[in-house]
Amino acid sequence: MTNEKKTITNRDVPAIYPVKTKIQVSVIFFVVLAIYLTSMTWTQSQMAGGFTGALGNMFNVMVKFFPPNTAVIPAVWGPMVETIQMAIIATTVAAILTVPLALLAAENVTTNKPLYLITRTFLNILRTIPDLVLAVIFVGLFGIGLFPGILALIIFSLGILAKLISETIEAVDMNPMEAMRASGANVFQMIWYALIPQVLPQYVSLVLYVFEINIRASVVLGLVGAGGIGLILNQQLGFYNYPNAMMIIIIIFIVVIAIEYISTKIREALI
Amino acid sequence: MIQFKDVDLVYPNGTVGLKNVNLTINDGEFVVVVGLSGAGKSTLIRSINRLVTPTSGELLVDNEDILKYRGSDLRKLRTKTGMIFQNYNLVKRSSVIKNVLAGRLGHTGTLRSIFNAYKKEDVGLAYESLKRVNIAEKIYNRADELSGGQQQRVSIARVLTQQPKYILADEPVASLDPPTSHQVMTYLRKINKEDNLTTIVNLHFIDMAMEYADRIIGMRAGEVVFDGPVSEVTEKTFEEIYGRSIREDDLRGGADQS
Ligand SMILES: Nc1ncnc2c1ncn2[C@@H]1O[C@H](COP(=O)(O)OP(=O)(O)O)[C@@H](O)[C@H]1O
Ligand SMILES: [Mg+2]
């Protein structure tokens, strides 16, 4: 009796995923696993001596970095501030330029389909260019210094910011916009009174987030000649002056952590 | 005065929203439009402020055909027609007073409104409107801190601040419980009497229609199938409008509780 009941329940309960999906997922899983395994063994054989050899070599280099040279602190302070300024200027410009772009790339605001698609495509293309490539191109065009770095960061952060903010705009409650249109408001008033209050906290949070990314990116960009602390770090490494380089890395580490901490606290308070 | 003359509306996908509608709504009337869901009540009301545009016929508001309106003419028409929605349509993150002041946007220049530089008398008017619906004590609360009934009262205050000539209310009580529904309808009725504001309300509760309307318009499949004073309306009339017998859920109930 109980046995019979059990079989019936078993038969009555359908699987959550259809069999076809299960097979597809399994196949994809094994293909990915296979790719991982082959690429792992391939990399191993390419590295002379494999992992163990690499680790030993790394240890030998690491020792040369210690102790860090604290005497360079006063000298690197200026470039560090330059790096931060680079990130601030780039983030600010990007935050301003983002507003029209994000509005044009939001389907619920830009009802003109071609205009929306053109903006979307433009932003997608922007985001496919890595920041380092941008920096190399601009350093080539304008020479070594802060300006090419700032330009690269602006374009890089514009791609991320406009995309994320246009998605925030697409998720807003459209009802108040309709109410304002029905009361005779024009498009600017609708955006200002119904849209901005809904996206402002997200906007500020995302700008701060992009600022954090820009601080780290501006260090890296300096390595390819785009000014700031990255440039100094690159020089010191080039001169094999490892204790100086180590001190610079520690300073960068502390500054990045401090800025991230403050920015995270502000973002938490906003949302 | 609002006049529909042979108005048809076919949506781009081919759905018929309005079919050969002929109506005259006189100043100061309190009209309730009834009909099943999908009958075309919203389409009728939203044609008047051109949130949707009829595809043929003439629609006269104060003796001007509004179907040709574009741009600033359209905005001027909309400042004349205040709208109340089922979901209140407030900016939830903004304060009550800011929401109510938004009713003045159509009367305010873009620059002035962007700098929040509302005229003193506009702010006074907004506060006065809040007092009229007994919610002035919530002036600085965020809209989403209020209950549904309170939010709908704020949206009525917003419409009052707009100082329109017509009020269009699309299912204003559909999201509210019976006592709150009666409260909201009572405010709409009171404003209609005090300010002589022509009011058109979509409802699907027949007991509420009977209680508050001067005149009832019945719609079915985009057509006006009944139009007459409340005194001429019986249960049979509703059965004809709805095309079926009356059920429990066609009634809001709770009339004695208000
Ligand atoms: N934007 C639209 N596009 C296409 N069809 C619509 C649109 N809005 C409403 N309709 C259709 O028009 C008819 C009337 O709708 P509506 O006026 O909203 O009725 P009601 O308010 O009485 O429920 C319905 O069949 C509805 O599906
Ligand atoms: Mg409707």
Coordinates of C-alpha atoms and ligand atoms in Angstrom, one line a residue:
Chain A
M1 CA 0.0 0.0 0.0
T2 CA 2.6 2.5 1.1
N3 CA 5.0 1.3 -1.6
E4 CA 2.4 1.9 -4.3
K5 CA 1.7 5.4 -3.0
K6 CA 5.4 6.2 -3.1
T7 CA 5.8 5.2 -6.8
I8 CA 2.8 7.3 -7.7
T9 CA 4.2 10.4 -6.0
N10 CA 7.6 9.7 -7.7
R11 CA 5.9 9.6 -11.0
D12 CA 3.8 12.7 -10.4
V13 CA 6.7 15.0 -9.4
P14 CA 8.3 16.4 -12.6
A15 CA 12.0 17.3 -12.8
I16 CA 12.6 21.0 -12.4
Y17 CA 14.8 21.1 -15.6
P18 CA 13.9 19.2 -18.8
V19 CA 16.2 16.3 -19.7
K20 CA 17.5 18.2 -22.7
T21 CA 18.8 21.1 -20.6
K22 CA 20.4 18.6 -18.2
I23 CA 22.4 17.0 -21.1
Q24 CA 23.4 20.4 -22.5
V25 CA 24.6 21.6 -19.2
S26 CA 26.6 18.4 -18.6
V27 CA 28.2 18.6 -22.0
I28 CA 29.2 22.3 -21.5
F29 CA 30.6 21.5 -18.1
F30 CA 32.9 18.7 -19.4
V31 CA 34.1 20.8 -22.4
V32 CA 35.0 23.6 -20.1
L33 CA 36.8 21.2 -17.7
A34 CA 38.7 19.7 -20.6
I35 CA 39.8 23.1 -21.8
Y36 CA 41.1 23.9 -18.3
L37 CA 43.0 20.7 -17.9
T38 CA 44.7 21.0 -21.3
S39 CA 45.7 24.6 -20.9
M40 CA 47.1 23.8 -17.4
T41 CA 49.4 21.1 -18.6
W42 CA 50.4 23.1 -21.6
T43 CA 51.3 26.2 -19.5
Q44 CA 53.3 23.9 -17.1
S45 CA 55.4 22.5 -19.9
Q46 CA 56.1 26.0 -21.3
M47 CA 57.5 27.3 -18.0
A48 CA 61.0 26.0 -17.5
G49 CA 61.0 23.9 -14.5
G50 CA 57.2 24.3 -14.0
F51 CA 55.6 25.7 -10.8
T52 CA 58.3 24.7 -8.4
G53 CA 61.1 26.4 -10.5
A54 CA 59.0 29.6 -10.8
L55 CA 58.3 29.7 -7.1
G56 CA 62.0 29.4 -6.2
N57 CA 62.9 32.2 -8.7
M58 CA 60.2 34.4 -7.2
F59 CA 61.6 34.0 -3.7
N60 CA 65.1 35.0 -4.9
V61 CA 63.7 38.2 -6.4
M62 CA 61.4 39.0 -3.4
V63 CA 64.3 39.0 -1.0
K64 CA 65.9 41.9 -2.9
F65 CA 62.9 44.1 -2.2
F66 CA 63.6 44.1 1.5
P67 CA 64.0 46.2 3.6
P68 CA 62.0 49.0 1.8
N69 CA 63.7 52.3 1.7
T70 CA 61.8 54.8 3.8
A71 CA 64.0 57.7 2.6
V72 CA 62.1 58.0 -0.6
I73 CA 58.8 58.9 1.1
P74 CA 59.1 62.7 0.7
A75 CA 60.2 62.4 -2.9
V76 CA 57.2 60.2 -4.0
W77 CA 54.6 62.2 -2.2
G78 CA 54.2 64.6 -5.2
P79 CA 53.7 61.9 -7.8
M80 CA 51.2 60.1 -5.5
V81 CA 49.1 63.2 -5.2
E82 CA 49.3 63.6 -9.0
T83 CA 47.9 60.1 -9.4
I84 CA 45.0 60.9 -7.1
Q85 CA 44.4 64.1 -8.9
M86 CA 44.4 62.2 -12.2
A87 CA 41.7 59.9 -10.9
I88 CA 39.7 62.8 -9.5
I89 CA 39.8 64.9 -12.7
A90 CA 39.0 61.9 -14.9
T91 CA 36.1 60.7 -12.7
T92 CA 34.6 64.2 -12.5
V93 CA 34.7 64.7 -16.2
A94 CA 33.4 61.2 -16.9
A95 CA 30.6 61.7 -14.3
I96 CA 29.4 64.8 -16.1
L97 CA 29.7 63.4 -19.7
T98 CA 27.9 60.2 -18.5
V99 CA 24.6 62.1 -17.8
P100 CA 23.6 62.8 -21.4
L101 CA 25.0 59.5 -22.6
A102 CA 23.2 57.4 -20.0
L103 CA 19.9 59.1 -20.8
L104 CA 20.4 58.5 -24.5
A105 CA 21.3 54.8 -23.8
A106 CA 18.2 54.2 -21.6
E107 CA 15.3 52.7 -23.6
N108 CA 12.6 54.1 -21.4
V109 CA 13.8 57.7 -21.8
T110 CA 15.1 57.7 -25.4
T111 CA 12.1 56.5 -27.3
N112 CA 13.8 57.2 -30.6
K113 CA 15.0 53.7 -31.4
P114 CA 17.9 54.6 -33.8
L115 CA 19.3 57.2 -31.4
Y116 CA 19.2 54.7 -28.6
L117 CA 20.8 51.9 -30.6
I118 CA 23.6 54.2 -31.8
T119 CA 24.4 55.3 -28.3
R120 CA 24.3 51.8 -27.0
T121 CA 26.7 50.6 -29.7
F122 CA 29.0 53.5 -29.1
L123 CA 29.2 52.7 -25.4
N124 CA 29.7 49.0 -26.1
I125 CA 32.7 49.8 -28.4
L126 CA 34.1 52.2 -25.8
R127 CA 34.1 49.3 -23.2
T128 CA 35.9 46.9 -25.5
I129 CA 39.1 49.0 -25.5
P130 CA 41.2 48.2 -22.4
D131 CA 42.4 51.2 -20.4
L132 CA 46.1 50.2 -21.0
V133 CA 45.6 50.2 -24.8
L134 CA 44.0 53.7 -24.5
A135 CA 46.9 54.9 -22.4
V136 CA 49.5 53.6 -24.8
I137 CA 47.8 55.2 -27.7
F138 CA 47.5 58.6 -26.0
V139 CA 51.0 58.5 -24.7
G140 CA 52.0 57.9 -28.3
L141 CA 49.9 60.9 -29.4
F142 CA 50.6 63.4 -26.7
G143 CA 53.9 62.2 -25.1
I144 CA 54.6 61.1 -21.6
G145 CA 52.7 62.9 -18.8
L146 CA 49.4 63.2 -16.9
F147 CA 47.3 64.5 -19.8
P148 CA 47.2 61.2 -21.8
G149 CA 46.6 59.3 -18.6
I150 CA 43.6 61.5 -17.7
L151 CA 42.2 61.1 -21.2
A152 CA 42.5 57.3 -21.1
L153 CA 40.8 57.2 -17.7
I154 CA 37.9 59.5 -18.9
I155 CA 37.2 57.2 -21.8
F156 CA 37.6 54.1 -19.8
S157 CA 35.4 55.1 -17.0
L158 CA 32.8 56.7 -19.3
G159 CA 32.2 53.3 -20.8
I160 CA 31.5 51.6 -17.5
L161 CA 29.6 54.5 -15.9
A162 CA 27.3 55.3 -18.7
K163 CA 26.4 51.6 -19.1
L164 CA 25.7 51.0 -15.4
I165 CA 23.7 54.3 -15.0
S166 CA 21.6 53.7 -18.1
E167 CA 20.7 50.4 -16.6
T168 CA 19.7 52.1 -13.4
I169 CA 17.6 54.6 -15.4
E170 CA 15.9 51.7 -17.2
A171 CA 14.8 50.2 -13.8
V172 CA 13.1 53.4 -12.4
D173 CA 9.4 53.6 -11.7
M174 CA 7.9 55.3 -14.8
N175 CA 4.6 56.2 -13.1
P176 CA 5.6 59.6 -11.7
M177 CA 7.0 60.5 -15.1
E178 CA 3.6 59.8 -16.6
A179 CA 1.9 61.8 -13.9
M180 CA 4.1 64.8 -14.7
R181 CA 3.6 64.5 -18.4
A182 CA -0.2 64.4 -17.7
S183 CA 0.1 67.7 -15.8
G184 CA 1.8 69.5 -18.6
A185 CA 5.5 69.2 -17.6
N186 CA 8.1 69.2 -20.3
V187 CA 10.8 66.6 -20.8
F188 CA 13.4 68.4 -18.8
Q189 CA 11.1 68.9 -15.9
M190 CA 10.1 65.2 -16.0
I191 CA 13.7 64.2 -15.9
W192 CA 14.6 66.6 -13.1
Y193 CA 11.6 65.9 -10.8
A194 CA 10.7 62.3 -11.5
L195 CA 13.9 60.6 -12.7
I196 CA 16.8 62.3 -11.0
P197 CA 15.5 61.7 -7.4
Q198 CA 15.2 58.0 -8.2
V199 CA 18.7 57.6 -9.7
L200 CA 20.7 60.0 -7.6
P201 CA 21.8 57.7 -4.8
Q202 CA 22.8 55.0 -7.3
Y203 CA 24.6 57.6 -9.4
V204 CA 26.7 58.9 -6.6
S205 CA 27.5 55.4 -5.5
L206 CA 28.6 54.3 -9.0
V207 CA 30.7 57.4 -9.4
L208 CA 32.5 56.6 -6.2
Y209 CA 33.0 53.0 -7.3
V210 CA 34.4 54.1 -10.6
F211 CA 36.7 56.6 -8.7
E212 CA 38.1 53.6 -6.7
I213 CA 38.7 51.7 -10.0
N214 CA 40.4 54.9 -11.4
I215 CA 42.8 55.2 -8.5
R216 CA 44.1 51.7 -9.1
A217 CA 44.0 52.1 -12.9
S218 CA 45.9 55.4 -12.8
V219 CA 48.8 53.7 -11.0
V220 CA 48.9 51.0 -13.7
L221 CA 48.6 53.6 -16.5
G222 CA 51.7 55.4 -15.0
L223 CA 53.7 52.2 -15.8
V224 CA 53.2 52.9 -19.5
G225 CA 54.2 56.5 -19.2
A226 CA 50.9 58.2 -18.3
G227 CA 52.4 60.2 -15.3
G228 CA 52.0 59.9 -11.6
I229 CA 53.3 57.4 -9.1
G230 CA 53.2 54.5 -11.7
L231 CA 55.8 56.3 -13.8
I232 CA 58.1 56.7 -10.8
L233 CA 57.6 53.0 -9.8
N234 CA 58.4 51.9 -13.3
Q235 CA 61.6 54.0 -13.3
Q236 CA 62.8 52.5 -10.0
L237 CA 62.1 49.0 -11.2
G238 CA 64.0 49.8 -14.4
F239 CA 67.0 50.9 -12.3
Y240 CA 66.7 47.7 -10.3
N241 CA 66.3 49.9 -7.2
Y242 CA 64.1 47.3 -5.5
P243 CA 64.0 48.8 -1.9
N244 CA 62.7 52.1 -3.4
A245 CA 60.2 50.3 -5.5
M246 CA 59.0 48.4 -2.4
M247 CA 58.4 51.6 -0.5
I248 CA 56.4 53.0 -3.4
I249 CA 54.3 49.8 -3.5
I250 CA 53.6 50.1 0.2
I251 CA 52.5 53.7 -0.1
I252 CA 50.2 52.9 -3.0
F253 CA 48.8 50.0 -1.0
I254 CA 48.0 52.2 2.0
V255 CA 46.5 55.0 -0.1
V256 CA 44.3 52.7 -2.2
I257 CA 43.1 50.9 1.0
A258 CA 42.3 54.2 2.7
I259 CA 40.4 55.6 -0.3
E260 CA 38.5 52.4 -0.8
Y261 CA 37.5 52.3 2.9
I262 CA 36.2 55.9 2.8
S263 CA 34.4 55.4 -0.5
T264 CA 32.8 52.2 0.7
K265 CA 31.6 53.8 3.9
I266 CA 30.0 56.7 1.9
R267 CA 28.4 54.3 -0.5
E268 CA 26.9 52.2 2.4
A269 CA 25.4 55.3 3.9
L270 CA 23.8 56.2 0.6
I271 CA 22.0 53.0 -0.2
Chain B
M1 CA -17.1 71.4 -21.9
I2 CA -15.8 68.1 -23.4
Q3 CA -17.3 66.8 -26.6
F4 CA -16.5 63.5 -28.4
K5 CA -17.7 63.5 -32.0
D6 CA -17.6 60.1 -33.7
V7 CA -14.3 59.3 -32.0
D8 CA -12.5 56.1 -32.9
L9 CA -9.3 54.9 -31.5
V10 CA -7.4 51.9 -32.9
Y11 CA -4.1 51.0 -31.2
P12 CA -1.1 50.3 -33.5
N13 CA -1.5 46.6 -32.9
G14 CA -5.0 46.7 -34.3
T15 CA -6.9 46.6 -30.9
V16 CA -10.0 48.8 -30.9
G17 CA -9.9 51.1 -27.9
L18 CA -12.8 53.4 -28.8
K19 CA -15.5 52.9 -31.3
N20 CA -17.8 55.7 -32.6
V21 CA -17.9 57.5 -29.3
N22 CA -20.3 60.5 -29.1
L23 CA -20.5 62.3 -25.7
T24 CA -20.9 65.7 -24.2
I25 CA -19.7 66.4 -20.7
N26 CA -20.8 69.7 -19.2
D27 CA -18.9 71.9 -16.8
G28 CA -19.2 70.9 -13.2
E29 CA -20.6 67.4 -13.8
F30 CA -19.4 64.4 -11.8
V31 CA -19.4 61.5 -14.2
V32 CA -18.5 57.9 -13.5
V33 CA -17.5 55.6 -16.3
V34 CA -18.2 52.0 -15.7
G35 CA -17.4 48.9 -17.6
L36 CA -15.5 45.6 -17.4
S37 CA -11.8 45.5 -17.5
G38 CA -10.7 46.1 -21.1
A39 CA -13.9 48.0 -22.0
G40 CA -12.0 51.1 -22.9
K41 CA -12.5 53.3 -19.8
S42 CA -8.8 54.2 -19.5
T43 CA -8.6 54.8 -23.3
L44 CA -11.6 57.2 -23.1
I45 CA -10.2 59.2 -20.2
R46 CA -6.6 59.3 -21.5
S47 CA -7.8 60.6 -24.9
I48 CA -9.0 63.8 -23.1
N49 CA -5.5 64.7 -22.0
R50 CA -4.0 63.1 -25.1
L51 CA -1.9 60.5 -23.3
V52 CA -3.4 58.5 -26.2
T53 CA -4.5 59.9 -29.5
P54 CA -7.8 58.9 -31.2
T55 CA -7.4 57.9 -34.8
S56 CA -10.5 59.6 -36.1
G57 CA -13.3 61.9 -35.2
E58 CA -13.2 65.2 -33.2
L59 CA -12.5 65.7 -29.5
L60 CA -13.4 69.2 -28.4
V61 CA -12.2 70.6 -25.0
D62 CA -13.6 74.1 -24.5
N63 CA -14.7 74.2 -28.1
E64 CA -11.2 73.5 -29.5
D65 CA -10.3 70.3 -31.3
I66 CA -7.4 68.9 -29.3
L67 CA -6.5 66.1 -31.7
K68 CA -4.4 68.4 -33.7
Y69 CA -2.5 69.7 -30.7
R70 CA 1.3 69.3 -30.5
G71 CA 4.1 70.7 -28.3
S72 CA 3.1 73.7 -26.2
D73 CA -0.6 73.5 -27.1
L74 CA -0.5 69.9 -25.7
R75 CA 1.1 71.0 -22.5
K76 CA -1.4 73.8 -22.1
L77 CA -4.2 71.3 -22.5
R78 CA -2.6 69.1 -19.9
T79 CA -2.3 71.8 -17.3
K80 CA -6.1 72.2 -17.7
T81 CA -6.8 68.5 -17.1
G82 CA -5.5 67.1 -13.8
M83 CA -5.1 63.3 -13.6
I84 CA -5.4 60.8 -10.7
F85 CA -4.0 57.3 -11.1
Q86 CA -4.7 53.9 -9.6
N87 CA -1.1 53.7 -8.3
Y88 CA -0.9 57.3 -7.1
N89 CA 2.2 57.8 -9.3
L90 CA 4.1 59.8 -6.7
V91 CA 7.9 60.1 -6.7
K92 CA 8.4 57.8 -3.8
R93 CA 11.8 59.1 -2.7
S94 CA 10.7 62.7 -2.7
S95 CA 8.9 64.6 0.1
V96 CA 5.2 65.1 0.1
I97 CA 5.5 68.9 -0.5
K98 CA 7.8 68.3 -3.5
N99 CA 5.4 65.9 -5.0
V100 CA 2.5 68.3 -4.5
L101 CA 4.5 71.2 -6.0
A102 CA 5.1 69.1 -9.1
G103 CA 1.5 69.9 -9.9
R104 CA 2.8 73.4 -10.8
L105 CA 5.4 72.3 -13.3
G106 CA 3.1 72.9 -16.3
H107 CA 2.7 76.5 -15.1
T108 CA 6.4 77.0 -14.3
G109 CA 9.3 77.8 -16.6
T110 CA 12.0 75.2 -17.0
L111 CA 14.8 77.2 -15.4
R112 CA 12.7 78.3 -12.5
S113 CA 11.6 74.8 -11.8
I114 CA 15.1 73.3 -12.1
F115 CA 16.4 75.7 -9.5
N116 CA 13.5 74.8 -7.3
A117 CA 12.5 78.5 -7.3
Y118 CA 8.8 78.0 -7.1
K119 CA 6.8 81.2 -6.6
K120 CA 5.7 81.9 -3.0
E121 CA 2.1 81.7 -3.9
D122 CA 2.7 78.3 -5.5
V123 CA 4.1 76.9 -2.2
G124 CA 1.2 78.5 -0.3
L125 CA -1.2 76.9 -2.8
A126 CA 0.5 73.5 -2.3
Y127 CA 0.2 73.7 1.5
E128 CA -3.4 74.8 1.2
S129 CA -4.2 71.8 -1.1
L130 CA -2.6 69.5 1.5
K131 CA -4.8 71.0 4.1
R132 CA -7.9 70.4 2.0
V133 CA -7.3 66.7 2.0
N134 CA -6.3 66.7 5.7
I135 CA -2.7 65.6 5.2
A136 CA -0.8 68.8 5.8
E137 CA 1.0 67.2 8.9
K138 CA 2.9 64.9 6.5
I139 CA 4.4 67.7 4.5
Y140 CA 8.0 66.7 5.0
N141 CA 7.6 63.0 5.0
R142 CA 8.9 60.9 2.1
A143 CA 6.0 59.8 -0.1
D144 CA 6.8 56.1 0.4
E145 CA 6.3 56.5 4.2
L146 CA 2.6 57.0 3.7
S147 CA -0.2 54.4 3.4
G148 CA -2.0 53.9 0.1
G149 CA -5.0 56.1 1.1
Q150 CA -2.6 58.9 2.3
Q151 CA -0.6 58.7 -1.0
Q152 CA -3.8 59.0 -3.0
R153 CA -4.8 62.1 -0.9
V154 CA -1.3 63.6 -1.7
S155 CA -2.0 62.9 -5.4
I156 CA -5.3 64.7 -5.1
A157 CA -3.5 67.6 -3.5
R158 CA -1.1 67.6 -6.4
V159 CA -4.0 67.9 -8.8
L160 CA -5.5 70.7 -6.7
T161 CA -2.2 72.5 -6.8
Q162 CA -2.3 72.2 -10.6
Q163 CA -5.6 74.2 -10.6
P164 CA -7.1 72.4 -13.5
K165 CA -10.5 72.8 -15.0
Y166 CA -11.1 69.1 -15.4
I167 CA -10.2 66.1 -13.2
L168 CA -9.7 62.7 -14.8
A169 CA -9.4 59.9 -12.3
D170 CA -8.5 56.4 -13.6
E171 CA -9.6 53.8 -11.1
P172 CA -8.5 55.9 -8.1
V173 CA -9.7 53.4 -5.5
A174 CA -8.8 50.1 -7.1
S175 CA -5.8 49.6 -4.9
L176 CA -7.5 50.7 -1.6
D177 CA -9.6 49.0 1.0
P178 CA -13.3 49.8 1.3
P179 CA -13.2 52.5 4.0
T180 CA -10.3 54.3 2.4
S181 CA -12.0 54.0 -1.0
H182 CA -15.0 55.9 0.3
Q183 CA -12.8 58.5 1.9
V184 CA -11.0 59.2 -1.4
M185 CA -14.3 59.3 -3.3
T186 CA -15.8 61.7 -0.7
Y187 CA -12.8 64.1 -1.2
L188 CA -13.2 64.0 -5.0
R189 CA -16.9 64.7 -4.7
K190 CA -16.3 67.5 -2.2
I191 CA -13.8 69.2 -4.5
N192 CA -16.1 68.8 -7.5
K193 CA -18.8 70.7 -5.5
E194 CA -16.6 73.4 -3.9
D195 CA -14.5 74.3 -7.0
N196 CA -17.1 73.3 -9.6
L197 CA -14.4 71.1 -11.2
T198 CA -15.7 68.8 -13.9
T199 CA -14.8 65.3 -12.8
I200 CA -14.6 62.1 -14.7
V201 CA -13.9 58.9 -12.7
N202 CA -13.4 55.4 -14.0
L203 CA -14.7 52.8 -11.6
H204 CA -15.6 49.2 -11.8
F205 CA -17.6 49.0 -8.5
I206 CA -21.2 49.6 -9.3
D207 CA -22.2 50.5 -5.7
M208 CA -19.6 53.3 -5.6
A209 CA -20.7 54.5 -9.0
M210 CA -24.3 54.7 -7.8
E211 CA -23.3 56.5 -4.5
Y212 CA -21.1 59.2 -5.9
A213 CA -22.0 59.9 -9.6
D214 CA -24.4 62.4 -11.0
R215 CA -24.3 60.7 -14.3
I216 CA -23.1 57.2 -15.4
I217 CA -21.5 56.3 -18.7
G218 CA -21.3 52.6 -19.4
M219 CA -18.8 51.1 -21.8
R220 CA -18.4 47.8 -23.5
A221 CA -15.8 46.8 -26.1
G222 CA -14.9 50.5 -26.8
E223 CA -18.4 51.6 -27.3
V224 CA -20.6 53.8 -25.0
V225 CA -23.6 51.5 -24.3
F226 CA -25.3 53.6 -21.6
D227 CA -25.3 57.2 -20.8
G228 CA -27.8 58.7 -18.3
P229 CA -28.3 60.2 -14.9
V230 CA -28.0 58.0 -11.8
S231 CA -31.8 58.1 -11.3
E232 CA -32.3 56.1 -14.4
V233 CA -29.8 53.4 -13.5
T234 CA -31.0 50.0 -12.1
E235 CA -29.3 46.7 -11.6
K236 CA -30.6 45.7 -15.0
T237 CA -28.6 48.6 -16.6
F238 CA -25.4 47.2 -15.1
E239 CA -26.2 43.8 -16.3
E240 CA -26.6 45.2 -19.8
I241 CA -23.3 47.1 -19.6
Y242 CA -21.4 44.2 -18.2
G243 CA -23.2 41.7 -20.5
R244 CA -23.6 39.3 -17.5
S245 CA -25.3 39.1 -14.1
I246 CA -23.9 41.2 -11.2
R247 CA -21.5 39.4 -8.9
E248 CA -20.1 40.0 -5.4
D249 CA -16.8 41.4 -6.7
D250 CA -18.6 44.1 -8.7
L251 CA -19.3 45.8 -5.3
R252 CA -16.9 47.6 -3.1
G253 CA -19.1 47.5 0.0
G254 CA -18.3 49.3 3.2
A255 CA -20.4 52.4 2.5
D256 CA -21.6 52.6 6.1
Q257 CA -18.0 52.6 7.5
S258 CA -17.0 55.9 6.0
Ligands
LIG1 N1 -1.2 50.7 -25.5 C1 -2.0 49.8 -25.9 N2 -1.8 49.1 -27.1 C2 -2.6 48.1 -27.5 N3 -3.8 47.9 -26.9 C3 -4.1 48.5 -25.8 C4 -3.3 49.5 -25.3 N4 -3.9 50.0 -24.2 C5 -5.0 49.4 -24.1 N5 -5.2 48.5 -25.0 C6 -6.4 47.6 -25.3 O1 -7.5 48.4 -25.5 C7 -8.7 47.9 -24.9 C8 -9.2 48.9 -23.9 O2 -8.3 49.1 -22.8 P1 -8.5 50.1 -21.6 O3 -8.9 51.4 -22.1 O4 -7.3 50.0 -20.8 O5 -9.7 49.4 -20.8 P2 -10.2 49.6 -19.3 O6 -9.5 50.8 -18.7 O7 -11.7 49.7 -19.4 O8 -9.8 48.3 -18.6 C9 -8.2 46.6 -24.2 O9 -8.5 45.5 -25.1 C10 -6.7 46.8 -24.1 O10 -6.1 45.5 -24.1
MG2 MG -8.2 50.9 -17.1

